[in-house]
Amino acid sequence: MISTAAWVAASPLVVAVYMLAALLTLTAMGALILLWKVLALHSDADRARQQLLQQQQYIQALLDALPFPVMAKDRDGAYVLANAASRRDGGFDTQAIGRTSLALPSQGLFAGEGREPTNRLFHDSSITAVMTGQEQQREIAFIGSNGSPRAGLWWDCPIYTGDHGVVGSLGVLFDITPFRELEAAARATELGLREVTRHIPVVVFTIHRGNDQLRRLAFLAGDLPALFNVDPRDLAETRNVLRDWPILEHVHPEDQASVRKLALQAARHLETHSLDFRTYGADGLRWLHLTMAPRKLPDGSVHWTGYLIDTTSINTYNEALRAARDAAERASKAKADFLATMSHEIRTPMNGVVGMIELLGHTPLDAEQQDLLHAVEDSAGVLLQILNDVLDFSKLEAGNLRLDEAPFDPRTMVDNIVSSMSAHIHKHGLQVQVSIDDALAGMLLGDSVRIRQILLNLLNNASKFTERGSISVGLRVSGDDGDSQRLCLTVADSGIGIAADKQAMLFTPFAQAESWTTRRYGGTGLGLAICRHLVQLMGGSIRLDSELCVGTTVTVDLHLPIARRDVERPPGLSGRHAVVRLASPETAAALAGYLVALGISVEKIPPPEPIRAGLSANLVFVDPEHREATSIAAQTIVVDSHEVSRSGPFAQDDIIHLNANPLKWQSVTRACVMALERINPQTRRTAPPSSPTVPTPTMADNHSRGRILVAEDHPIGQALARRQFELLGWPCDIVGDGRMAYQALIDGNYSMLLTDCQMPLMDGYELATAWRQLESERGSDERMPIIAMTASALDGEIVRCRAAGMDDYLSKPVQLQELRKMIESWMPRTSRLRPPAPSLSGTSGTGFADADLLALNPDLLGVMLETSETDLSLLDRAAADADIDEAERRLHRILGALQLFTDSPLLTEGRQLLEDLRDEDAGTTLQKLPAHTGKLRYLLRDLARSR
């Protein structure tokens, strides 16, 4: 153990050692701390360098993402940064960083001739941007990465760093090649447009209206002086601002208001506007066409693009066309008026000619006179047919024919047409077959008059060119959509046929298959042409199939709306059963179609087949040779295909006879009703008034069926009608105007009315309308038939008759056979009349008594002279009183009577005056009438001396 003294002696050294140790310890600790700090600082520096590197990489990535070259320089012009686009499109070398110039590559921004100047341009641009602190822009040309020449916009802008000011510049290259190409294309288009407008009389312009509401002329091309005699520089002021109405004074005074209006409308309404107007150009007055189309831009401004074209030559041509069109329309109207007038004026004497010829045939004549009469009758019929065809075709060609749609019964229509032609067809020894589809609707909507005309033409052609065999008419349904039906109307014959190479020309006007057919069969060649026109007006089609020496079939396809689907049929027929036992399959099928439409079930058993045991039926239809062979307990109806003397069914020896030549809907209906009445007489009380309850009456029975009232204002027409009714065995009364007819209908008891359409005091239309109104007020269940007698060829005449309440019409001249068929069709079968009214014979409108007109032509002339003198006096009074309607009526009567006895030029003059009375300037025409009536009186005196 160390003593205290030793310790004391050694203490300074120990202290020094301990102090040194402590100092070393402190030094080591300081070194460690310093080392730790150094290491910490080094770590911070690494992190800073890493962050700086990341920032540099991020900045580089941002620059590389830009699709255009970007390069940065320092203040001395040395490159410090470049993006990937610089290396790709500009040919920049990464080794150029830090240098003030580049090693110029073969491609890119610095490629091509003049590379040194280009490099110098970039250097000077960046230095200028650094020195001035302002952006620098230059347009340059360079070679793209694909080796194609490009256009670029070089943009240098200074780089600021806080207080250090400008430390460098940033250069950007924008590829403006697409814009320059668009500019070049637009420039080429503009040059081309200007080139075009220099060679044609057109001016193209663009007007721009900005938000300052000023209109500026953005573009103008064309020969403006030629159109307006104006220098283009006079249109706008400074900065292309348009002057107010710069060309208005060069516009024709009559068109200035229209130009002002168009300009105001174009400014207010952003839609296309156009105008034709006149201007005073360099060569005089011109016609211009202006069109302006607006376009609103996103900033609210409006851009108008338009053109002005010289249409002087076109307008001159159009004026010539308009003049030609007006002349054609006037000619067409004059033609239509002439045809309408001629139709009435020609049909009036034809009424007398045909009617008198027909009446003459009922007087005692020897054989030679009969032959001569037949020749005259045939010639008159041909003349009338030609007249009708020419008039119809002329109206079709002029476009004056219009369709008048109304509900009609197609079965009845076919019946009436076939009935009117059957007598003519039977004269040639031909049979007529009719077949109608049971699916046909009860009422269709269409122009039945024109459909009737088509079928009549086809039947007339078939009968004309068929010498033996038969003619068949078929009407079937080829389509039904619920609201309308597609119909197939066929007319087939067994005639001479037509060669295949001649069929196409048959629908051409005035064309026939062979020239010899015209000489042998006659005709104008207009029938099929008229049919084609009418079918096309209805939206249908017509075709012809024919074979020489075999026959011809004409098919008409029509699409007509359904007015009523149910077929109108007498009560008591539905639910009945009929057996059809006929040898002819065609007749059996046609009859079955009618019966099914009547609601009767049908069983067809041909004669060779035996009748099954226990068969029961209400009706049985048999051939004449089998009428005794049937064992069915039913009412027998004999169907005769050779009967031509009677058209309707009749009863004989408890058997009903039905004519099947032709087999008609109305005849089948009447036969069924007659048969059921015999089975059950109680059905007579439930049958409608028009249902046939007795066989067709003879002429002696006509008096019991009621009287007929005839309203006819012309004395000769009255005498002709009276004689026709006498020959037909029908009692009639004749009055001279509609007012007397109306009073006679109220006071008397008539079953039918025949009325002329043009009469004094009350015409035929007013008469029919008034009587239908009276029937409605009385609540009458019976509708008296009203038949119009018209000679007019106007399209709306028949429709006007229907609208007035008339049931049918007779076309003048009224022929005896047509009159008979019309009366038979509409005259009630049973009389429900009060006691007969006193006859009005001898008390007609003119007091004209009964006379035999056939051999009394001098008396006819005397009647005409007497009535015409009265009419002339009344015509003078009407002219003095300025009564245009009365003057027109009297002049019409005088001319209608005179033309039966003379063809004096005064008739032409009178017809012209008659037309002038219908014009607006009728007052002037009234002043010409006294002179004309004086000439007519001299003409009447000459006719009187010639008696």
PDB file of C-alpha atoms in Angstrom, residues 67-301:
ATOM      1  CA  PRO A  67     -43.492  17.094 -79.069  1.00  0.00           C
ATOM      2  CA  PHE A  68     -41.363  19.949 -80.359  1.00  0.00           C
ATOM      3  CA  PRO A  69     -37.627  20.733 -79.920  1.00  0.00           C
ATOM      4  CA  VAL A  70     -36.665  22.756 -76.783  1.00  0.00           C
ATOM      5  CA  MET A  71     -33.044  23.917 -76.098  1.00  0.00           C
ATOM      6  CA  ALA A  72     -31.674  26.106 -73.236  1.00  0.00           C
ATOM      7  CA  LYS A  73     -28.508  28.243 -73.330  1.00  0.00           C
ATOM      8  CA  ASP A  74     -26.580  30.193 -70.728  1.00  0.00           C
ATOM      9  CA  ARG A  75     -25.666  33.859 -70.993  1.00  0.00           C
ATOM     10  CA  ASP A  76     -22.635  33.012 -73.144  1.00  0.00           C
ATOM     11  CA  GLY A  77     -24.718  31.042 -75.596  1.00  0.00           C
ATOM     12  CA  ALA A  78     -23.517  27.618 -74.539  1.00  0.00           C
ATOM     13  CA  TYR A  79     -26.143  24.824 -74.735  1.00  0.00           C
ATOM     14  CA  VAL A  80     -27.099  23.646 -71.270  1.00  0.00           C
ATOM     15  CA  LEU A  81     -30.249  21.617 -71.995  1.00  0.00           C
ATOM     16  CA  ALA A  82     -32.093  19.941 -74.889  1.00  0.00           C
ATOM     17  CA  ASN A  83     -35.126  17.604 -75.039  1.00  0.00           C
ATOM     18  CA  ALA A  84     -35.678  14.403 -76.961  1.00  0.00           C
ATOM     19  CA  ALA A  85     -37.516  16.166 -79.791  1.00  0.00           C
ATOM     20  CA  SER A  86     -34.359  18.246 -80.374  1.00  0.00           C
ATOM     21  CA  ARG A  87     -32.372  15.085 -80.827  1.00  0.00           C
ATOM     22  CA  ARG A  88     -35.062  13.392 -82.910  1.00  0.00           C
ATOM     23  CA  ASP A  89     -36.295  16.199 -85.174  1.00  0.00           C
ATOM     24  CA  GLY A  90     -33.534  18.763 -84.857  1.00  0.00           C
ATOM     25  CA  GLY A  91     -30.507  16.422 -85.069  1.00  0.00           C
ATOM     26  CA  PHE A  92     -29.108  17.790 -81.771  1.00  0.00           C
ATOM     27  CA  ASP A  93     -26.059  15.913 -80.395  1.00  0.00           C
ATOM     28  CA  THR A  94     -25.926  15.440 -76.593  1.00  0.00           C
ATOM     29  CA  GLN A  95     -22.198  16.087 -76.712  1.00  0.00           C
ATOM     30  CA  ALA A  96     -22.969  19.635 -77.784  1.00  0.00           C
ATOM     31  CA  ILE A  97     -23.992  20.484 -74.193  1.00  0.00           C
ATOM     32  CA  GLY A  98     -21.643  23.122 -72.939  1.00  0.00           C
ATOM     33  CA  ARG A  99     -20.611  24.331 -76.388  1.00  0.00           C
ATOM     34  CA  THR A 100     -21.763  27.448 -78.182  1.00  0.00           C
ATOM     35  CA  SER A 101     -21.840  25.798 -81.612  1.00  0.00           C
ATOM     36  CA  LEU A 102     -22.930  22.457 -82.948  1.00  0.00           C
ATOM     37  CA  ALA A 103     -21.407  19.800 -85.095  1.00  0.00           C
ATOM     38  CA  LEU A 104     -23.926  20.100 -87.850  1.00  0.00           C
ATOM     39  CA  PRO A 105     -25.674  16.821 -88.763  1.00  0.00           C
ATOM     40  CA  SER A 106     -26.917  15.690 -92.174  1.00  0.00           C
ATOM     41  CA  GLN A 107     -30.596  15.842 -91.128  1.00  0.00           C
ATOM     42  CA  GLY A 108     -32.677  17.852 -88.738  1.00  0.00           C
ATOM     43  CA  LEU A 109     -32.883  21.427 -87.693  1.00  0.00           C
ATOM     44  CA  PHE A 110     -29.374  22.307 -88.758  1.00  0.00           C
ATOM     45  CA  ALA A 111     -29.198  20.210 -91.921  1.00  0.00           C
ATOM     46  CA  GLY A 112     -29.155  21.433 -95.486  1.00  0.00           C
ATOM     47  CA  GLU A 113     -27.442  24.253 -97.254  1.00  0.00           C
ATOM     48  CA  GLY A 114     -26.542  27.379 -95.338  1.00  0.00           C
ATOM     49  CA  ARG A 115     -25.956  25.499 -92.066  1.00  0.00           C
ATOM     50  CA  GLU A 116     -23.447  27.971 -90.750  1.00  0.00           C
ATOM     51  CA  PRO A 117     -25.759  30.919 -91.176  1.00  0.00           C
ATOM     52  CA  THR A 118     -28.566  28.913 -89.549  1.00  0.00           C
ATOM     53  CA  ASN A 119     -26.378  28.085 -86.587  1.00  0.00           C
ATOM     54  CA  ARG A 120     -25.331  31.703 -86.377  1.00  0.00           C
ATOM     55  CA  LEU A 121     -29.004  32.742 -86.548  1.00  0.00           C
ATOM     56  CA  PHE A 122     -29.798  30.606 -83.478  1.00  0.00           C
ATOM     57  CA  HIS A 123     -26.755  31.954 -81.639  1.00  0.00           C
ATOM     58  CA  ASP A 124     -27.567  35.568 -82.443  1.00  0.00           C
ATOM     59  CA  SER A 125     -31.225  35.026 -81.547  1.00  0.00           C
ATOM     60  CA  SER A 126     -30.373  33.648 -78.087  1.00  0.00           C
ATOM     61  CA  ILE A 127     -27.781  36.356 -77.410  1.00  0.00           C
ATOM     62  CA  THR A 128     -30.315  39.033 -78.453  1.00  0.00           C
ATOM     63  CA  ALA A 129     -32.919  37.539 -76.115  1.00  0.00           C
ATOM     64  CA  VAL A 130     -30.370  37.556 -73.227  1.00  0.00           C
ATOM     65  CA  MET A 131     -29.120  41.066 -73.920  1.00  0.00           C
ATOM     66  CA  THR A 132     -32.500  42.704 -74.509  1.00  0.00           C
ATOM     67  CA  GLY A 133     -34.617  40.523 -72.258  1.00  0.00           C
ATOM     68  CA  GLN A 134     -37.236  40.251 -75.072  1.00  0.00           C
ATOM     69  CA  GLU A 135     -38.635  37.333 -77.003  1.00  0.00           C
ATOM     70  CA  GLN A 136     -37.224  36.626 -80.456  1.00  0.00           C
ATOM     71  CA  GLN A 137     -39.159  34.868 -83.259  1.00  0.00           C
ATOM     72  CA  ARG A 138     -37.850  33.667 -86.572  1.00  0.00           C
ATOM     73  CA  GLU A 139     -39.410  31.510 -89.310  1.00  0.00           C
ATOM     74  CA  ILE A 140     -36.979  28.954 -90.675  1.00  0.00           C
ATOM     75  CA  ALA A 141     -36.864  26.004 -93.052  1.00  0.00           C
ATOM     76  CA  PHE A 142     -35.398  22.672 -91.954  1.00  0.00           C
ATOM     77  CA  ILE A 143     -35.262  19.009 -92.889  1.00  0.00           C
ATOM     78  CA  GLY A 144     -37.479  16.700 -90.882  1.00  0.00           C
ATOM     79  CA  SER A 145     -36.513  13.360 -89.459  1.00  0.00           C
ATOM     80  CA  ASN A 146     -38.015  11.647 -92.513  1.00  0.00           C
ATOM     81  CA  GLY A 147     -35.905  13.766 -94.852  1.00  0.00           C
ATOM     82  CA  SER A 148     -38.741  16.024 -96.021  1.00  0.00           C
ATOM     83  CA  PRO A 149     -38.427  19.813 -95.978  1.00  0.00           C
ATOM     84  CA  ARG A 150     -40.336  21.431 -93.138  1.00  0.00           C
ATOM     85  CA  ALA A 151     -41.285  24.973 -92.100  1.00  0.00           C
ATOM     86  CA  GLY A 152     -40.725  26.007 -88.502  1.00  0.00           C
ATOM     87  CA  LEU A 153     -41.093  28.920 -86.114  1.00  0.00           C
ATOM     88  CA  TRP A 154     -38.050  29.390 -83.817  1.00  0.00           C
ATOM     89  CA  TRP A 155     -38.868  31.152 -80.540  1.00  0.00           C
ATOM     90  CA  ASP A 156     -36.192  32.414 -78.065  1.00  0.00           C
ATOM     91  CA  CYS A 157     -37.224  33.870 -74.734  1.00  0.00           C
ATOM     92  CA  PRO A 158     -34.965  35.095 -71.833  1.00  0.00           C
ATOM     93  CA  ILE A 159     -34.671  33.113 -68.560  1.00  0.00           C
ATOM     94  CA  TYR A 160     -34.840  35.096 -65.330  1.00  0.00           C
ATOM     95  CA  THR A 161     -33.637  33.832 -61.892  1.00  0.00           C
ATOM     96  CA  GLY A 162     -34.647  36.266 -59.164  1.00  0.00           C
ATOM     97  CA  ASP A 163     -32.164  39.070 -58.579  1.00  0.00           C
ATOM     98  CA  HIS A 164     -29.567  37.655 -60.925  1.00  0.00           C
ATOM     99  CA  GLY A 165     -31.517  38.901 -63.930  1.00  0.00           C
ATOM    100  CA  VAL A 166     -31.227  37.094 -67.257  1.00  0.00           C
ATOM    101  CA  VAL A 167     -29.138  33.945 -66.898  1.00  0.00           C
ATOM    102  CA  GLY A 168     -29.845  32.417 -70.303  1.00  0.00           C
ATOM    103  CA  SER A 169     -32.402  31.761 -72.978  1.00  0.00           C
ATOM    104  CA  LEU A 170     -34.863  29.059 -73.870  1.00  0.00           C
ATOM    105  CA  GLY A 171     -35.374  28.193 -77.570  1.00  0.00           C
ATOM    106  CA  VAL A 172     -38.429  26.374 -78.886  1.00  0.00           C
ATOM    107  CA  LEU A 173     -39.085  25.164 -82.430  1.00  0.00           C
ATOM    108  CA  PHE A 174     -42.705  24.841 -83.602  1.00  0.00           C
ATOM    109  CA  ASP A 175     -43.348  22.836 -86.774  1.00  0.00           C
ATOM    110  CA  ILE A 176     -45.749  25.014 -88.757  1.00  0.00           C
ATOM    111  CA  THR A 177     -45.583  22.991 -91.931  1.00  0.00           C
ATOM    112  CA  PRO A 178     -49.331  21.953 -91.778  1.00  0.00           C
ATOM    113  CA  PHE A 179     -50.350  25.577 -91.311  1.00  0.00           C
ATOM    114  CA  ARG A 180     -48.209  26.680 -94.222  1.00  0.00           C
ATOM    115  CA  GLU A 181     -49.666  23.900 -96.354  1.00  0.00           C
ATOM    116  CA  LEU A 182     -53.188  25.003 -95.427  1.00  0.00           C
ATOM    117  CA  GLU A 183     -52.262  28.577 -96.245  1.00  0.00           C
ATOM    118  CA  ALA A 184     -50.833  27.479 -99.564  1.00  0.00           C
ATOM    119  CA  ALA A 185     -53.988  25.472-100.319  1.00  0.00           C
ATOM    120  CA  ALA A 186     -56.205  28.391 -99.319  1.00  0.00           C
ATOM    121  CA  ARG A 187     -54.081  30.709-101.402  1.00  0.00           C
ATOM    122  CA  ALA A 188     -54.350  28.342-104.355  1.00  0.00           C
ATOM    123  CA  THR A 189     -58.112  28.080-103.840  1.00  0.00           C
ATOM    124  CA  GLU A 190     -58.412  31.840-103.660  1.00  0.00           C
ATOM    125  CA  LEU A 191     -56.340  32.233-106.797  1.00  0.00           C
ATOM    126  CA  GLY A 192     -58.434  29.576-108.521  1.00  0.00           C
ATOM    127  CA  LEU A 193     -61.644  31.280-107.372  1.00  0.00           C
ATOM    128  CA  ARG A 194     -60.404  34.602-108.607  1.00  0.00           C
ATOM    129  CA  GLU A 195     -59.436  32.961-111.881  1.00  0.00           C
ATOM    130  CA  VAL A 196     -62.924  31.459-112.205  1.00  0.00           C
ATOM    131  CA  THR A 197     -64.695  34.688-111.355  1.00  0.00           C
ATOM    132  CA  ARG A 198     -62.662  36.462-114.011  1.00  0.00           C
ATOM    133  CA  HIS A 199     -64.167  34.255-116.705  1.00  0.00           C
ATOM    134  CA  ILE A 200     -67.795  33.944-115.571  1.00  0.00           C
ATOM    135  CA  PRO A 201     -70.235  36.689-114.511  1.00  0.00           C
ATOM    136  CA  VAL A 202     -70.135  35.955-110.799  1.00  0.00           C
ATOM    137  CA  VAL A 203     -68.949  37.797-107.700  1.00  0.00           C
ATOM    138  CA  VAL A 204     -68.053  35.887-104.521  1.00  0.00           C
ATOM    139  CA  PHE A 205     -67.740  37.757-101.241  1.00  0.00           C
ATOM    140  CA  THR A 206     -67.343  37.263 -97.515  1.00  0.00           C
ATOM    141  CA  ILE A 207     -68.516  39.795 -94.910  1.00  0.00           C
ATOM    142  CA  HIS A 208     -67.474  39.583 -91.266  1.00  0.00           C
ATOM    143  CA  ARG A 209     -69.251  41.312 -88.404  1.00  0.00           C
ATOM    144  CA  GLY A 210     -67.202  41.354 -85.212  1.00  0.00           C
ATOM    145  CA  ASN A 211     -68.175  42.140 -81.663  1.00  0.00           C
ATOM    146  CA  ASP A 212     -67.731  45.825 -82.479  1.00  0.00           C
ATOM    147  CA  GLN A 213     -70.784  45.409 -84.801  1.00  0.00           C
ATOM    148  CA  LEU A 214     -68.803  46.727 -87.763  1.00  0.00           C
ATOM    149  CA  ARG A 215     -69.206  44.929 -91.054  1.00  0.00           C
ATOM    150  CA  ARG A 216     -65.933  44.275 -92.832  1.00  0.00           C
ATOM    151  CA  LEU A 217     -65.365  42.998 -96.340  1.00  0.00           C
ATOM    152  CA  ALA A 218     -63.199  39.950 -95.687  1.00  0.00           C
ATOM    153  CA  PHE A 219     -63.056  38.642 -99.234  1.00  0.00           C
ATOM    154  CA  LEU A 220     -64.159  39.749-102.695  1.00  0.00           C
ATOM    155  CA  ALA A 221     -63.557  38.103-106.059  1.00  0.00           C
ATOM    156  CA  GLY A 222     -65.185  38.604-109.428  1.00  0.00           C
ATOM    157  CA  ASP A 223     -65.938  41.254-112.016  1.00  0.00           C
ATOM    158  CA  LEU A 224     -67.864  43.690-109.817  1.00  0.00           C
ATOM    159  CA  PRO A 225     -67.829  46.539-112.387  1.00  0.00           C
ATOM    160  CA  ALA A 226     -69.576  44.318-114.951  1.00  0.00           C
ATOM    161  CA  LEU A 227     -72.443  43.684-112.531  1.00  0.00           C
ATOM    162  CA  PHE A 228     -72.725  47.037-110.751  1.00  0.00           C
ATOM    163  CA  ASN A 229     -70.426  49.384-112.619  1.00  0.00           C
ATOM    164  CA  VAL A 230     -68.673  49.949-109.252  1.00  0.00           C
ATOM    165  CA  ASP A 231     -64.953  49.885-108.401  1.00  0.00           C
ATOM    166  CA  PRO A 232     -64.322  47.346-105.582  1.00  0.00           C
ATOM    167  CA  ARG A 233     -62.224  49.946-103.739  1.00  0.00           C
ATOM    168  CA  ASP A 234     -65.324  52.111-103.339  1.00  0.00           C
ATOM    169  CA  LEU A 235     -67.101  49.449-101.257  1.00  0.00           C
ATOM    170  CA  ALA A 236     -65.060  49.785 -98.068  1.00  0.00           C
ATOM    171  CA  GLU A 237     -63.348  52.413 -95.963  1.00  0.00           C
ATOM    172  CA  THR A 238     -60.210  51.946 -93.884  1.00  0.00           C
ATOM    173  CA  ARG A 239     -59.644  48.513 -92.372  1.00  0.00           C
ATOM    174  CA  ASN A 240     -62.111  47.081 -94.912  1.00  0.00           C
ATOM    175  CA  VAL A 241     -65.155  48.482 -93.072  1.00  0.00           C
ATOM    176  CA  LEU A 242     -68.098  48.431 -95.505  1.00  0.00           C
ATOM    177  CA  ARG A 243     -69.759  51.682 -96.432  1.00  0.00           C
ATOM    178  CA  ASP A 244     -73.504  52.097 -95.909  1.00  0.00           C
ATOM    179  CA  TRP A 245     -75.386  50.776 -98.939  1.00  0.00           C
ATOM    180  CA  PRO A 246     -72.442  51.109-101.323  1.00  0.00           C
ATOM    181  CA  ILE A 247     -74.236  49.609-104.356  1.00  0.00           C
ATOM    182  CA  LEU A 248     -77.840  50.600-103.679  1.00  0.00           C
ATOM    183  CA  GLU A 249     -77.828  53.477-106.125  1.00  0.00           C
ATOM    184  CA  HIS A 250     -76.862  51.060-108.901  1.00  0.00           C
ATOM    185  CA  VAL A 251     -79.909  48.851-108.190  1.00  0.00           C
ATOM    186  CA  HIS A 252     -83.071  49.320-110.232  1.00  0.00           C
ATOM    187  CA  PRO A 253     -85.428  51.658-108.321  1.00  0.00           C
ATOM    188  CA  GLU A 254     -88.214  49.076-108.309  1.00  0.00           C
ATOM    189  CA  ASP A 255     -85.925  46.537-106.603  1.00  0.00           C
ATOM    190  CA  GLN A 256     -84.179  48.775-104.055  1.00  0.00           C
ATOM    191  CA  ALA A 257     -86.779  48.130-101.361  1.00  0.00           C
ATOM    192  CA  SER A 258     -86.333  44.354-101.800  1.00  0.00           C
ATOM    193  CA  VAL A 259     -82.546  44.675-101.500  1.00  0.00           C
ATOM    194  CA  ARG A 260     -82.888  46.748 -98.320  1.00  0.00           C
ATOM    195  CA  LYS A 261     -85.312  44.239 -96.861  1.00  0.00           C
ATOM    196  CA  LEU A 262     -82.987  41.325 -97.608  1.00  0.00           C
ATOM    197  CA  ALA A 263     -80.022  43.087 -96.011  1.00  0.00           C
ATOM    198  CA  LEU A 264     -82.018  43.789 -92.851  1.00  0.00           C
ATOM    199  CA  GLN A 265     -83.337  40.231 -92.690  1.00  0.00           C
ATOM    200  CA  ALA A 266     -79.845  38.803 -93.166  1.00  0.00           C
ATOM    201  CA  ALA A 267     -78.571  40.907 -90.271  1.00  0.00           C
ATOM    202  CA  ARG A 268     -81.400  39.860 -87.939  1.00  0.00           C
ATOM    203  CA  HIS A 269     -82.070  36.260 -88.914  1.00  0.00           C
ATOM    204  CA  LEU A 270     -79.193  33.825 -89.281  1.00  0.00           C
ATOM    205  CA  GLU A 271     -80.571  31.849 -92.202  1.00  0.00           C
ATOM    206  CA  THR A 272     -79.866  31.626 -95.892  1.00  0.00           C
ATOM    207  CA  HIS A 273     -81.436  34.409 -97.962  1.00  0.00           C
ATOM    208  CA  SER A 274     -81.710  34.806-101.716  1.00  0.00           C
ATOM    209  CA  LEU A 275     -83.089  37.439-104.059  1.00  0.00           C
ATOM    210  CA  ASP A 276     -83.367  38.173-107.769  1.00  0.00           C
ATOM    211  CA  PHE A 277     -83.088  41.850-108.678  1.00  0.00           C
ATOM    212  CA  ARG A 278     -81.944  44.216-111.441  1.00  0.00           C
ATOM    213  CA  THR A 279     -78.873  46.412-111.531  1.00  0.00           C
ATOM    214  CA  TYR A 280     -77.214  48.809-113.918  1.00  0.00           C
ATOM    215  CA  GLY A 281     -73.916  47.189-114.914  1.00  0.00           C
ATOM    216  CA  ALA A 282     -71.222  48.247-117.301  1.00  0.00           C
ATOM    217  CA  ASP A 283     -73.266  46.984-120.269  1.00  0.00           C
ATOM    218  CA  GLY A 284     -76.645  48.196-119.120  1.00  0.00           C
ATOM    219  CA  LEU A 285     -79.489  46.634-117.160  1.00  0.00           C
ATOM    220  CA  ARG A 286     -78.696  43.202-115.761  1.00  0.00           C
ATOM    221  CA  TRP A 287     -80.594  40.579-113.757  1.00  0.00           C
ATOM    222  CA  LEU A 288     -78.673  39.244-110.734  1.00  0.00           C
ATOM    223  CA  HIS A 289     -79.270  36.412-108.300  1.00  0.00           C
ATOM    224  CA  LEU A 290     -77.971  36.935-104.746  1.00  0.00           C
ATOM    225  CA  THR A 291     -77.534  34.215-102.145  1.00  0.00           C
ATOM    226  CA  MET A 292     -76.125  34.785 -98.629  1.00  0.00           C
ATOM    227  CA  ALA A 293     -75.452  32.079 -96.019  1.00  0.00           C
ATOM    228  CA  PRO A 294     -74.488  33.073 -92.422  1.00  0.00           C
ATOM    229  CA  ARG A 295     -72.257  31.286 -89.922  1.00  0.00           C
ATOM    230  CA  LYS A 296     -72.016  32.283 -86.274  1.00  0.00           C
ATOM    231  CA  LEU A 297     -68.555  31.914 -84.752  1.00  0.00           C
ATOM    232  CA  PRO A 298     -67.821  30.880 -81.128  1.00  0.00           C
ATOM    233  CA  ASP A 299     -66.745  34.402 -80.173  1.00  0.00           C
ATOM    234  CA  GLY A 300     -70.159  35.786 -81.159  1.00  0.00           C
ATOM    235  CA  SER A 301     -69.103  37.262 -84.482  1.00  0.00           C
TER     236      SER A 301
END
